[in-house]
Amino acid sequence: MVTIQDIAEKLNISKGTVSKALNGAPDVSENLRKSILETAVEMGYSRTKHKRDAKRLCVFIENMSCREPNDFGYDIIVGFRKMAEPSGYVVEVVPLDAKMQKQTPYDEYMLQHNYAGALLLGLSLSDLWLRQLQTAHTPAVLLDNYIRANPYTCYMGVDNAEGMDLAVAHLRSLGHRRIGYLSGGLGSYVNQSRYTAFFHALRKNDLPDDPHLAGSDYFFSECLQKHLPALLQQKVTAIICSHDLLAHTVMLHCLERGIRIPQDLSIIGFDDLPLCAYTIPPMTTIRQDRTQLGKSGFYALSSLMDGVSISTLLLHAQLTVRQSTAAPGETTQK
Amino acid sequence: MVTIQDIAEKLNISKGTVSKALNGAPDVSENLRKSILETAVEMGYSRTKHKRDAKRLCVFIENMSCREPNDFGYDIIVGFRKMAEPSGYVVEVVPLDAKMQKQTPYDEYMLQHNYAGALLLGLSLSDLWLRQLQTAHTPAVLLDNYIRANPYTCYMGVDNAEGMDLAVAHLRSLGHRRIGYLSGGLGSYVNQSRYTAFFHALRKNDLPDDPHLAGSDYFFSECLQKHLPALLQQKVTAIICSHDLLAHTVMLHCLERGIRIPQDLSIIGFDDLPLCAYTIPPMTTIRQDRTQLGKSGFYALSSLMDGVSISTLLLHAQLTVRQSTAAPGETTQK
């Protein structure tokens, strides 16, 4: 275990100076502080290993809102706090952006701000910190991002395979045989994972897994103008979408074109956002319980901080059946 | 939430009688007790929901030894106790067999013995309780067994995909291009999962995923006499085995036939049993930390008992490199 003493010896300075720098004391020059932090990170020094300092946790959030009760991140953070605060942790929520990631490496940021561990929400595959997390030393739980072979990181999310399986099995039991899939851009881990899970679910439910049954694009417009018509041409009678907002857009688009949901086309979303109860018709979707996601995030993080290196923690998915799915009727494509 | 009152009303008997039956009082007839337990289970009554009773946990163990420090189950149970007992739980270890499963359904057994939750080690896919667990109400964490869509069950184990990926990447970095796989019988979830993970790892590491590169059988003798020669004929220069004991048997068999490990053939096991350090040569293997598995089992179970329905909890796999792997030399097949 690397101590403050080790860092002091390496830099040939006093232990007091190292301690001051790590605790942000004003009488250490900015250059010296930076060099001490970098050395500490290089040597694998981390707050977690020094329990008496370690009562501060950080939730980093990017590409996601969390201010209002309806926002996707809101309940996750509430769930996380519900577990962390009674255990004596202070939780701070910090919005993350590319500039900040470029400015300060992850481990250094955590040391600098005296955080024992982090929950990271909404990072995309191109994020700089995601690369750094492959070798980071400060415990990190990532929603919907998987880091291979780093014992200090854990992937947390809903069981996408189970969710897709429930959705496909539900449609199959209603009588659907040709089921399509529309997805957001495949530049995110969660979209990749759900895409794979969809085809896996088709095979598991003895349905043909023709690659033409899926289309994906970062832009909704492309999904609507290119992939949706292609799926209808393939004579699908139901479409599962990678997330609720895309499903909702598809429903509105169909409404405009006289394609009746669910008589002509069944639609299933993913996430069960609050809006799903209020779409026309109310949307059948795969539920991920956001408060439970937050609580699990704390379970996983405490486990990493205790040296139990969890790689993956998934929540059970649930199917919420509303009115956007029914037995296939006659398709009235126009 | 189902209460004792509800059960009493359903059966039209007094609350006191139900309570006595659930607590095993001697003045309730065996027939009445059985009928009360069955009704309680049917209605979804479970101890977990009544926290004041709920300080007993059970570890069921089957097809696995746990008496000696070298046994696979030993450290798992130690790890589980290390977490559970300081939290105020009494942990009991109960050997499980087919007769017992036939005699008493899982939920009923748990109620009868006043257990709030269970860790189940070593169950095979044909076990009766495994089927019952699909609809069980009493929290259960299963080592290496996955139950779909039951919020009261969690699959716990090592990250097999990560482990296989580390093994294949290690062999590839040594220069191996044709890698074979030998597996125990595919009647267990863990063997199925590692089998799939092997081919996934080949593709991920840009190696051909010819199905002839794998062979599996419940019996070691079949693996040695049929599949091992077939793999050598395929000119593999390395073999990964689904578990250490199989790898060890392959090593002994090769030794007898003058196939040198690792000069002629590299071997990788899975599990890192204590014996791996003492094989000739010492075995390279994928490590699953058994104490951490036990600790994770308790994390998962507390989470289920708190109503946070974790579906899957995986531990990071680690590669332990010893002397049974090296760069491929000239194969001296006989």
Coordinates of N, CA, C and O in Angstrom, one line a residue, chain A residues 83 146-154 159 161-162 165-166 169 204-205 292-293 295-296 299 302-304 306-318, chain B residues 83 146-154 159 161-162 165-166 169 204-205 292-293 295-296 299 302-304 306-318:
Chain A
M83 N -28.8 5.2 0.2 CA -27.9 4.2 0.7 C -26.6 4.8 1.3 O -26.2 4.4 2.4
Y146 N -18.9 -0.8 -19.5 CA -18.1 -2.0 -19.0 C -16.6 -1.7 -19.3 O -16.2 -1.4 -20.4
I147 N -15.8 -1.9 -18.2 CA -14.4 -1.8 -18.3 C -13.8 -3.2 -18.1 O -14.1 -3.7 -17.0
R148 N -13.0 -3.7 -19.0 CA -12.5 -5.0 -18.8 C -11.3 -5.1 -17.9 O -10.4 -4.2 -18.0
A149 N -11.3 -6.0 -17.0 CA -10.1 -6.4 -16.3 C -9.5 -5.3 -15.4 O -8.3 -5.3 -15.2
N150 N -10.2 -4.4 -15.0 CA -9.7 -3.5 -13.9 C -10.5 -3.7 -12.6 O -11.7 -3.4 -12.6
P151 N -9.8 -4.3 -11.6 CA -10.5 -4.6 -10.4 C -11.1 -3.4 -9.6 O -11.9 -3.7 -8.7
Y152 N -10.8 -2.2 -10.0 CA -11.4 -1.1 -9.4 C -12.6 -0.5 -10.1 O -13.2 0.6 -9.7
T153 N -13.1 -1.2 -11.1 CA -14.3 -0.6 -11.8 C -15.4 -1.7 -11.9 O -15.1 -2.9 -12.0
C154 N -16.6 -1.3 -11.9 CA -17.8 -2.2 -12.0 C -18.8 -1.6 -13.0 O -19.1 -0.4 -13.0
D159 N -30.5 -5.7 -16.7 CA -30.3 -6.9 -17.5 C -30.9 -6.8 -18.8 O -32.1 -7.1 -19.0
A161 N -30.4 -8.4 -21.6 CA -30.8 -9.7 -22.2 C -32.1 -10.1 -21.7 O -33.0 -10.5 -22.5
E162 N -32.3 -10.0 -20.4 CA -33.6 -10.4 -19.8 C -34.7 -9.5 -20.3 O -35.8 -10.0 -20.7
D165 N -35.6 -10.4 -23.9 CA -36.2 -11.7 -23.9 C -37.7 -11.5 -23.5 O -38.6 -12.1 -24.1
L166 N -38.0 -10.8 -22.4 CA -39.3 -10.5 -21.9 C -40.2 -9.9 -23.0 O -41.3 -10.2 -23.3
A169 N -40.7 -12.4 -26.0 CA -41.6 -13.5 -25.5 C -43.1 -12.9 -25.4 O -44.0 -13.6 -25.8
K204 N -33.7 -17.1 -29.1 CA -34.2 -17.9 -27.9 C -35.6 -18.2 -28.0 O -36.1 -19.2 -27.5
N205 N -36.4 -17.3 -28.7 CA -37.8 -17.5 -28.9 C -38.2 -18.1 -30.2 O -39.3 -18.0 -30.7
Q292 N -33.7 1.8 -7.7 CA -33.0 0.6 -7.4 C -31.6 0.6 -8.1 O -30.6 0.1 -7.6
L293 N -31.5 1.2 -9.3 CA -30.2 1.4 -10.0 C -29.3 2.2 -9.1 O -28.1 1.8 -8.9
K295 N -29.5 2.6 -5.8 CA -29.1 1.8 -4.6 C -28.0 0.7 -5.0 O -27.0 0.5 -4.3
S296 N -28.2 0.1 -6.1 CA -27.3 -0.9 -6.6 C -25.9 -0.3 -6.8 O -24.9 -0.9 -6.5
Y299 N -24.3 -0.3 -3.6 CA -23.8 -1.6 -3.2 C -22.5 -2.0 -3.9 O -21.6 -2.4 -3.3
S302 N -19.5 0.2 -2.6 CA -19.0 -0.2 -1.3 C -18.2 -1.5 -1.4 O -17.2 -1.7 -0.8
S303 N -18.7 -2.3 -2.3 CA -18.0 -3.6 -2.5 C -16.6 -3.4 -3.1 O -15.6 -3.9 -2.6
L304 N -16.5 -2.5 -4.1 CA -15.2 -2.2 -4.6 C -14.3 -1.5 -3.6 O -13.1 -1.8 -3.4
D306 N -14.4 -2.0 -0.4 CA -14.0 -3.1 0.5 C -13.0 -4.1 -0.1 O -12.7 -5.1 0.5
G307 N -12.6 -3.8 -1.4 CA -11.7 -4.8 -2.0 C -12.3 -6.0 -2.6 O -11.7 -6.9 -3.0
V308 N -13.7 -6.0 -2.7 CA -14.4 -7.1 -3.4 C -14.6 -6.6 -4.8 O -15.5 -5.8 -5.0
S309 N -13.9 -7.2 -5.8 CA -13.9 -6.5 -7.1 C -15.0 -7.1 -8.0 O -14.8 -8.0 -8.8
I310 N -16.2 -6.5 -7.8 CA -17.3 -6.9 -8.7 C -17.1 -6.3 -10.1 O -16.6 -5.2 -10.2
S311 N -17.3 -7.1 -11.1 CA -17.1 -6.7 -12.5 C -18.4 -6.2 -13.0 O -18.5 -5.2 -13.8
T312 N -19.5 -6.8 -12.6 CA -20.8 -6.5 -13.3 C -21.9 -6.7 -12.2 O -21.9 -7.7 -11.5
L313 N -22.8 -5.7 -12.2 CA -24.0 -5.9 -11.3 C -25.2 -5.5 -12.2 O -25.3 -4.3 -12.6
L314 N -26.1 -6.4 -12.4 CA -27.3 -6.1 -13.2 C -28.6 -6.3 -12.4 O -28.7 -7.1 -11.6
L315 N -29.5 -5.4 -12.7 CA -30.8 -5.4 -12.1 C -31.8 -6.2 -13.0 O -31.7 -6.2 -14.2
H316 N -32.7 -7.0 -12.3 CA -33.8 -7.6 -13.1 C -34.6 -6.6 -13.9 O -34.9 -5.5 -13.4
A317 N -34.9 -6.9 -15.2 CA -35.7 -6.1 -16.0 C -37.2 -6.5 -15.7 O -37.4 -7.7 -15.4
Q318 N -38.1 -5.7 -15.9 CA -39.5 -6.1 -15.8 C -40.3 -5.6 -17.0 O -39.9 -4.5 -17.6
Chain B
M83 N -19.1 -11.7 6.2 CA -20.0 -10.5 6.0 C -21.3 -10.7 6.8 O -21.8 -9.7 7.3
Y146 N -28.4 -19.2 -13.3 CA -29.2 -18.0 -13.7 C -30.7 -18.3 -13.8 O -31.1 -19.3 -14.4
I147 N -31.5 -17.6 -13.0 CA -32.9 -17.7 -13.1 C -33.5 -16.5 -13.8 O -33.3 -15.4 -13.3
R148 N -34.3 -16.7 -14.8 CA -34.8 -15.5 -15.6 C -36.0 -14.9 -14.9 O -36.9 -15.7 -14.5
A149 N -36.0 -13.6 -14.8 CA -37.2 -12.8 -14.5 C -37.9 -13.2 -13.1 O -39.1 -13.0 -13.0
N150 N -37.1 -13.7 -12.2 CA -37.7 -13.7 -10.8 C -36.9 -12.7 -9.9 O -35.8 -12.9 -9.6
P151 N -37.7 -11.7 -9.5 CA -37.0 -10.6 -8.7 C -36.4 -11.1 -7.4 O -35.7 -10.3 -6.7
Y152 N -36.7 -12.3 -7.0 CA -36.2 -12.8 -5.7 C -34.9 -13.6 -5.8 O -34.4 -14.2 -4.9
T153 N -34.4 -13.8 -7.1 CA -33.2 -14.6 -7.3 C -32.1 -13.8 -8.0 O -32.4 -12.9 -8.8
C154 N -30.9 -14.1 -7.6 CA -29.7 -13.5 -8.3 C -28.7 -14.6 -8.6 O -28.4 -15.5 -7.9
D159 N -16.8 -13.5 -13.8 CA -17.0 -13.0 -15.1 C -16.4 -14.0 -16.1 O -15.2 -13.8 -16.5
A161 N -16.8 -14.4 -19.3 CA -16.4 -13.8 -20.6 C -15.0 -13.1 -20.4 O -14.2 -13.2 -21.3
E162 N -14.9 -12.4 -19.3 CA -13.6 -11.7 -19.1 C -12.5 -12.7 -18.9 O -11.4 -12.5 -19.4
D165 N -11.5 -14.2 -22.2 CA -10.8 -13.2 -23.0 C -9.4 -13.0 -22.5 O -8.5 -13.0 -23.3
L166 N -9.2 -13.0 -21.2 CA -7.8 -12.9 -20.6 C -7.0 -14.1 -21.1 O -5.8 -13.9 -21.4
A169 N -6.3 -13.9 -24.9 CA -5.4 -12.8 -25.2 C -4.0 -13.1 -24.7 O -3.0 -12.8 -25.4
K204 N -13.2 -12.2 -30.5 CA -12.7 -10.9 -30.0 C -11.2 -10.7 -30.3 O -10.8 -9.6 -30.4
N205 N -10.5 -11.8 -30.3 CA -9.1 -11.7 -30.5 C -8.7 -12.0 -31.9 O -7.5 -12.4 -32.2
Q292 N -13.9 -13.8 -2.0 CA -14.7 -12.7 -2.6 C -16.0 -13.2 -3.1 O -17.0 -12.4 -3.0
L293 N -16.1 -14.4 -3.7 CA -17.4 -14.9 -4.1 C -18.3 -15.0 -3.0 O -19.5 -14.6 -3.1
K295 N -18.3 -13.3 -0.2 CA -18.6 -11.9 0.3 C -19.7 -11.3 -0.7 O -20.7 -10.7 -0.3
S296 N -19.4 -11.5 -2.0 CA -20.4 -11.0 -3.0 C -21.8 -11.7 -2.8 O -22.8 -11.0 -3.0
Y299 N -23.5 -9.7 -0.3 CA -23.9 -8.4 -0.9 C -25.2 -8.6 -1.7 O -26.2 -7.9 -1.5
S302 N -28.2 -9.5 0.6 CA -28.8 -8.4 1.4 C -29.6 -7.5 0.5 O -30.6 -6.9 0.9
S303 N -29.0 -7.3 -0.7 CA -29.7 -6.5 -1.7 C -31.1 -7.0 -2.0 O -32.1 -6.3 -2.0
L304 N -31.2 -8.3 -2.3 CA -32.5 -8.9 -2.5 C -33.4 -8.8 -1.3 O -34.6 -8.5 -1.5
D306 N -33.4 -6.5 0.8 CA -33.8 -5.1 0.9 C -34.8 -4.7 -0.2 O -35.1 -3.5 -0.4
G307 N -35.1 -5.6 -1.1 CA -36.0 -5.3 -2.2 C -35.4 -4.7 -3.4 O -36.0 -4.2 -4.3
V308 N -34.0 -4.7 -3.4 CA -33.3 -4.3 -4.6 C -33.0 -5.5 -5.5 O -32.2 -6.3 -5.1
S309 N -33.7 -5.7 -6.6 CA -33.7 -7.0 -7.2 C -32.6 -7.1 -8.2 O -32.7 -6.9 -9.4
I310 N -31.4 -7.5 -7.7 CA -30.2 -7.8 -8.6 C -30.4 -9.1 -9.3 O -30.9 -10.1 -8.7
S311 N -30.2 -9.0 -10.6 CA -30.3 -10.2 -11.5 C -29.0 -11.0 -11.5 O -28.9 -12.2 -11.5
T312 N -27.9 -10.2 -11.6 CA -26.6 -10.8 -11.9 C -25.5 -10.0 -11.1 O -25.5 -8.8 -11.1
L313 N -24.6 -10.8 -10.5 CA -23.5 -10.1 -9.9 C -22.2 -10.9 -10.2 O -22.1 -12.1 -9.8
L314 N -21.3 -10.3 -11.0 CA -20.1 -11.1 -11.4 C -18.9 -10.5 -10.8 O -18.8 -9.2 -10.7
L315 N -17.9 -11.3 -10.5 CA -16.6 -10.9 -10.0 C -15.6 -10.8 -11.1 O -15.7 -11.6 -12.1
H316 N -14.7 -9.8 -11.1 CA -13.6 -9.8 -12.0 C -12.8 -11.0 -12.0 O -12.5 -11.6 -10.9
A317 N -12.5 -11.6 -13.2 CA -11.6 -12.7 -13.3 C -10.2 -12.2 -13.4 O -10.0 -11.1 -13.8
Q318 N -9.2 -13.0 -12.9 CA -7.8 -12.6 -13.0 C -7.1 -13.7 -13.7 O -7.4 -14.9 -13.5

